[in-house]
Each structure stands twice: as structure tokens, then as C-alpha cells.
mmCIF file with all atom_site columns, C-alpha atoms in Angstrom:
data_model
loop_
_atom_site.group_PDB
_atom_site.id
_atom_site.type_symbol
_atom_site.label_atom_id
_atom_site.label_alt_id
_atom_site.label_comp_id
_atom_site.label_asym_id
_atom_site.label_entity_id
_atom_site.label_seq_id
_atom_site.pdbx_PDB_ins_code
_atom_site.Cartn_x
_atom_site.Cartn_y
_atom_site.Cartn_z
_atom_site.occupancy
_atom_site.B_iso_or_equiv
_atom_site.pdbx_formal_charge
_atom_site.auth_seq_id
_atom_site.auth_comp_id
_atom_site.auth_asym_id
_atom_site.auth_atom_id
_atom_site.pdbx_PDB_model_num
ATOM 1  C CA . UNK R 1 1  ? 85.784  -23.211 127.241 1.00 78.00 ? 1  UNK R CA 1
ATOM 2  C CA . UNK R 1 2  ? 87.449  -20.452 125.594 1.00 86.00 ? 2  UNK R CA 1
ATOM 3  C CA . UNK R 1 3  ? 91.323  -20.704 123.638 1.00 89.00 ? 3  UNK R CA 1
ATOM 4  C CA . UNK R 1 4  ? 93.641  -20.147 126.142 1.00 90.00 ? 4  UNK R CA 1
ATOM 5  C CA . UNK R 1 5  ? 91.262  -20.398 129.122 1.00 91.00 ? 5  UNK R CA 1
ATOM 6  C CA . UNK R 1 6  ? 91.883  -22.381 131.996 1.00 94.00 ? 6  UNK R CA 1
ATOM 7  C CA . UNK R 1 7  ? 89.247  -24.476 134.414 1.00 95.00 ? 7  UNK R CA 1
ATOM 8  C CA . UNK R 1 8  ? 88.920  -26.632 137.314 1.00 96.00 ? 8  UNK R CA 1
ATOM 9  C CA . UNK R 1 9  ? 86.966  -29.438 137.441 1.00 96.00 ? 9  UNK R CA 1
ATOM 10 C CA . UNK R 1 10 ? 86.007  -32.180 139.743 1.00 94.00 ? 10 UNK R CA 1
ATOM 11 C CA . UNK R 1 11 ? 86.517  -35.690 138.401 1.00 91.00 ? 11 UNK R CA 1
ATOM 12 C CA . UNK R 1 12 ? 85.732  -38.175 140.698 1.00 90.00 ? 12 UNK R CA 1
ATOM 13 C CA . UNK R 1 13 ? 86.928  -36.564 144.111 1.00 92.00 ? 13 UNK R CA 1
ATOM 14 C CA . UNK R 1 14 ? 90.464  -35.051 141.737 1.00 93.00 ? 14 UNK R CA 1
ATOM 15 C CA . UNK R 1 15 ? 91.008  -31.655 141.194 1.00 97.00 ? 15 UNK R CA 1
ATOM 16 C CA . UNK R 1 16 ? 91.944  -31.228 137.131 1.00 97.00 ? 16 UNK R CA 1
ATOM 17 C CA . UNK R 1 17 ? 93.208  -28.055 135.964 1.00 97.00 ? 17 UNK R CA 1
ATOM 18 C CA . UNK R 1 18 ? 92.182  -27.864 132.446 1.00 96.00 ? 18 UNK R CA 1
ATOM 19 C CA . UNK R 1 19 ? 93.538  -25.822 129.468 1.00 96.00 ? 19 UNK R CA 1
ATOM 20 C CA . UNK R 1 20 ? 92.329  -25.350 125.975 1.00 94.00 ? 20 UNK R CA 1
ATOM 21 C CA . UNK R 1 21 ? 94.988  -24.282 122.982 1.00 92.00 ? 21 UNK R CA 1
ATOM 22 C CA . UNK R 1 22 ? 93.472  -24.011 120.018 1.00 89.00 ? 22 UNK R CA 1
ATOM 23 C CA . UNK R 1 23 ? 91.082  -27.561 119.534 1.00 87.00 ? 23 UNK R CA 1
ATOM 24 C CA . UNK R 1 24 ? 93.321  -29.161 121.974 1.00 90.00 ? 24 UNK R CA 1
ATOM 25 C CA . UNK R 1 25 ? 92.748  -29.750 125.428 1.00 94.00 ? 25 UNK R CA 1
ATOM 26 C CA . UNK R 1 26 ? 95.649  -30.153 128.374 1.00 96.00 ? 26 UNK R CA 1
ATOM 27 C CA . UNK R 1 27 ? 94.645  -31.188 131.639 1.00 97.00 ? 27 UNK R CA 1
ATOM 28 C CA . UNK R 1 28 ? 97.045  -31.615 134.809 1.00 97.00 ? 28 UNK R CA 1
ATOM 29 C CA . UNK R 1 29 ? 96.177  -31.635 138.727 1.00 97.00 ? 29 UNK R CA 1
ATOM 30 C CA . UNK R 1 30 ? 94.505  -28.545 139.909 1.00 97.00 ? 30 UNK R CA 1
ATOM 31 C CA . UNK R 1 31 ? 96.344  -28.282 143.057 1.00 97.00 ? 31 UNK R CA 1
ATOM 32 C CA . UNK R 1 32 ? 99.596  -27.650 143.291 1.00 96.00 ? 32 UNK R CA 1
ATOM 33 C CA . UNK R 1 33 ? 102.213 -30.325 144.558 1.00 93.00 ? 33 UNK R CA 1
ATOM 34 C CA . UNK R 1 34 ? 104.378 -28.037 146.162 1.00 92.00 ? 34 UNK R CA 1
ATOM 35 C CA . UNK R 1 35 ? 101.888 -26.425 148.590 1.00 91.00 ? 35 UNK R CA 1
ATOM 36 C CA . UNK R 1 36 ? 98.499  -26.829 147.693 1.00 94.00 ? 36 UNK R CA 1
ATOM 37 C CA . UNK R 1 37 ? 97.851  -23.770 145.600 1.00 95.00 ? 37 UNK R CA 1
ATOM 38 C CA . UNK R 1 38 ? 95.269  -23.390 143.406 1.00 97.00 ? 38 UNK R CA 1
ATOM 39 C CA . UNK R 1 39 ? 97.029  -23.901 139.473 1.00 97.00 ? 39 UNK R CA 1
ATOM 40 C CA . UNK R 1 40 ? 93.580  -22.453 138.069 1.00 96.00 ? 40 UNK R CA 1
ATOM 41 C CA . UNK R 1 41 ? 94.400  -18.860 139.510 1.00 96.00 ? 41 UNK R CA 1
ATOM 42 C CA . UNK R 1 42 ? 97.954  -19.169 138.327 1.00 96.00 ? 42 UNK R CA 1
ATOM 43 C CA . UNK R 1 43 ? 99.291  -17.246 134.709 1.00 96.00 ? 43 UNK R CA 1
ATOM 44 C CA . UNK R 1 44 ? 99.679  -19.421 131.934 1.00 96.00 ? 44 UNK R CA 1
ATOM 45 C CA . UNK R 1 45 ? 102.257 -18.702 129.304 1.00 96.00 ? 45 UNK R CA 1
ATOM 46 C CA . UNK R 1 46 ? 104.025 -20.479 126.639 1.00 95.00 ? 46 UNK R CA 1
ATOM 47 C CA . UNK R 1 47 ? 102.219 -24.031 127.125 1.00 95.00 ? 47 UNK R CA 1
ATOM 48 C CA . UNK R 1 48 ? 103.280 -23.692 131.331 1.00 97.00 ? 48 UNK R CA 1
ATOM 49 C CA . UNK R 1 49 ? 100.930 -23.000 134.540 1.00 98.00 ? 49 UNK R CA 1
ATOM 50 C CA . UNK R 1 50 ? 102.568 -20.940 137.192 1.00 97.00 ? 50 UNK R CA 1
ATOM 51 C CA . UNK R 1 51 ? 101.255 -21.274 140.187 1.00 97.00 ? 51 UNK R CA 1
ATOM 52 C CA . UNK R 1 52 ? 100.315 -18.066 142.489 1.00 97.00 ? 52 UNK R CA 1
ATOM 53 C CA . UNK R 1 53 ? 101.188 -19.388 145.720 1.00 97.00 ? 53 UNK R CA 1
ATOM 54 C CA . UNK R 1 54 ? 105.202 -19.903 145.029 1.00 95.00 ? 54 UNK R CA 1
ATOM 55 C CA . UNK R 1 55 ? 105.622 -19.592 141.566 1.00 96.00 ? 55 UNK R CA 1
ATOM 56 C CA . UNK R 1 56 ? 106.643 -23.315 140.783 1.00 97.00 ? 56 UNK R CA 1
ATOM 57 C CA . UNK R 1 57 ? 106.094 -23.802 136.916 1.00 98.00 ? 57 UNK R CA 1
ATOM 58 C CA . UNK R 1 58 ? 104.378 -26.778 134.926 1.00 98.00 ? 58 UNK R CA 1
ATOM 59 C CA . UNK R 1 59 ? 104.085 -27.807 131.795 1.00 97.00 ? 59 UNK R CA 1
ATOM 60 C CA . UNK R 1 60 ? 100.370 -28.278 131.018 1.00 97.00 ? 60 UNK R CA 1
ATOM 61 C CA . UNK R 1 61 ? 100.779 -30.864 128.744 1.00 95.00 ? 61 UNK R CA 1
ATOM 62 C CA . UNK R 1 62 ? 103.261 -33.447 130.672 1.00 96.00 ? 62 UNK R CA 1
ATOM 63 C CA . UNK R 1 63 ? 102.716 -31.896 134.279 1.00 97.00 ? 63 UNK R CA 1
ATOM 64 C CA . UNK R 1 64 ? 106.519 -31.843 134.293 1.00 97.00 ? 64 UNK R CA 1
ATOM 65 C CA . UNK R 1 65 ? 108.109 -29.573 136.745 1.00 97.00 ? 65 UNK R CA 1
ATOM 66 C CA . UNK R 1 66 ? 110.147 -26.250 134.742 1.00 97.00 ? 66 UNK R CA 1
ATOM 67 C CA . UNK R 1 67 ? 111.039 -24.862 137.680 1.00 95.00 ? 67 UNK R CA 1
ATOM 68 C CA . UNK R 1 68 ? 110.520 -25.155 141.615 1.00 93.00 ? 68 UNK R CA 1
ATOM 69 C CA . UNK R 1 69 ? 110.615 -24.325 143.812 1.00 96.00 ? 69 UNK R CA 1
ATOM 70 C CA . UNK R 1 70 ? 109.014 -27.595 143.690 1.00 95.00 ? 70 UNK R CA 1
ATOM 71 C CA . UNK R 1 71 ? 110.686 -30.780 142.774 1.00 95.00 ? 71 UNK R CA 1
ATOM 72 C CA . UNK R 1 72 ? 107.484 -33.092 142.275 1.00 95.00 ? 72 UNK R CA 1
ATOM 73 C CA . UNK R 1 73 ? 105.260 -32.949 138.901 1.00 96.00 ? 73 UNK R CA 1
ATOM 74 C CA . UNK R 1 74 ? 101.921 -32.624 138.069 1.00 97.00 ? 74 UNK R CA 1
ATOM 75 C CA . UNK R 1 75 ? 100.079 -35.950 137.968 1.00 95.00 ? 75 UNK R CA 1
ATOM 76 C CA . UNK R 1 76 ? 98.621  -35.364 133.874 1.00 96.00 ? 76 UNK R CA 1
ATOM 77 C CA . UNK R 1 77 ? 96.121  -36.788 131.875 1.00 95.00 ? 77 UNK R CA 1
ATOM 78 C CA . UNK R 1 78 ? 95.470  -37.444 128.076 1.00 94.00 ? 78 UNK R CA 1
ATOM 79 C CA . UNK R 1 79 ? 92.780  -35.985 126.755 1.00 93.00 ? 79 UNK R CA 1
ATOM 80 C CA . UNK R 1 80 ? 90.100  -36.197 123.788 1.00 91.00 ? 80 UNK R CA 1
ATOM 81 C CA . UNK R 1 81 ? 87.276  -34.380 122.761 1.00 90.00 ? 81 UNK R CA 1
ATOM 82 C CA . UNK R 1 82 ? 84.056  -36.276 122.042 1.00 91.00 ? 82 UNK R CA 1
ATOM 83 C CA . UNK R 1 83 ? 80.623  -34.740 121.212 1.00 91.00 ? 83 UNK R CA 1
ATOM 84 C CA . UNK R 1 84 ? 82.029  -31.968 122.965 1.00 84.00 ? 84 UNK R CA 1
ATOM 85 C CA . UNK R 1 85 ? 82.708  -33.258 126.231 1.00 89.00 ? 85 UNK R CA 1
ATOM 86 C CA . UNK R 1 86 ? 86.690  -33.406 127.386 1.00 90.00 ? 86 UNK R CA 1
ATOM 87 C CA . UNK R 1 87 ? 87.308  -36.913 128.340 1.00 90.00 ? 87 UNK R CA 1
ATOM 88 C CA . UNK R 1 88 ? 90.040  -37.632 130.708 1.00 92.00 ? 88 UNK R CA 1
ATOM 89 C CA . UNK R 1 89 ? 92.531  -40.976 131.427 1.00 90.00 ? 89 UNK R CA 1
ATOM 90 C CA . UNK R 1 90 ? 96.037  -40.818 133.809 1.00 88.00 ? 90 UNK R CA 1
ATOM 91 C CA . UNK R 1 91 ? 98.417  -40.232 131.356 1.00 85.00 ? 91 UNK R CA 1
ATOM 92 C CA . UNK R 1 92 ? 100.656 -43.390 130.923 1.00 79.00 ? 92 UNK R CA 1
ATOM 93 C CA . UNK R 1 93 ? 104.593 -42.781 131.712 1.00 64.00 ? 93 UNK R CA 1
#
């Protein structure tokens, strides 16, 4: 995965939208929890996913909402890179 590409992957049955900045990798909920839309065809600017259904904003690091018009965040995940392989766990509140 290219800088400042995004993908979707399947991880067990979950939809993860993930995002690489430099050698770190973000990863947040593919689909969006206002409406379903698809976060991996949304822009991504400034460390935030918009998504192109509605427009709600997350940021891809915490899944946190930056603006609706959703009100629910991103479930997120912590990341690490081993061997090359992205490896995922639910990010702990």
C-alpha cells in the first residue's frame, strides 16, 4: 500500500478501512456509521476520512467523529507492522 492510500479489507466478517501515512498505518471501520457508505471511496485530508455518501468526517486514527452529520464514531483499531503484514486489535478506550 502506497503513502496516503487508502484500502478495504475483510477481517474476519469486518469491514476495515485502512490508511497508510508515511510507515504508519491507521485503520477504522470501512462502513460508515451514519448510513452505510463506503469510507474507502471517501477523500482523505489532514489525517480525516470523509465519507461520500453524507459527508460525515473521521479521524483515521481514533475513528472519532469531526463532524456529522453523524453523531456515532468509527469503531478503530491499533495497528503494527510485522514482516510486512498490518496487524490489527480493537483499539482499547
Amino acid at each position: 500500500m502506497a503513502d496516503g492510500e487508502t484500502k478495504r479489507v475483510d477481517v474476519d466478517g469486518q469491514a476495515i478501512l485502512l490508511y497508510r501515512a508515511g510507515s504508519s498505518v491507521s485503520a477504522i471501520s470501512a462502513v460508515c456509521a451514519h448510513a452505510g457508505g463506503p469510507l474507502e471511496e471517501g477523500k482523505v485530508a489532514d489525517g480525516c476520512v470523509e465519507c461520500p455518501w453524507h459527508q460525515s468526517v473521521y479521524d483515521l486514527k481514533s475513528g472519532a467523529v469531526v463532524h456529522g452529520p453523524t453523531t456515532f464514531p468509527q469503531p478503530a483499531y491499533d495497528t503494527r507492522i510485522t514482516k510486512g503484514q498490518v496487524e490489527l486489535r480493537v483499539k482499547q478506550s
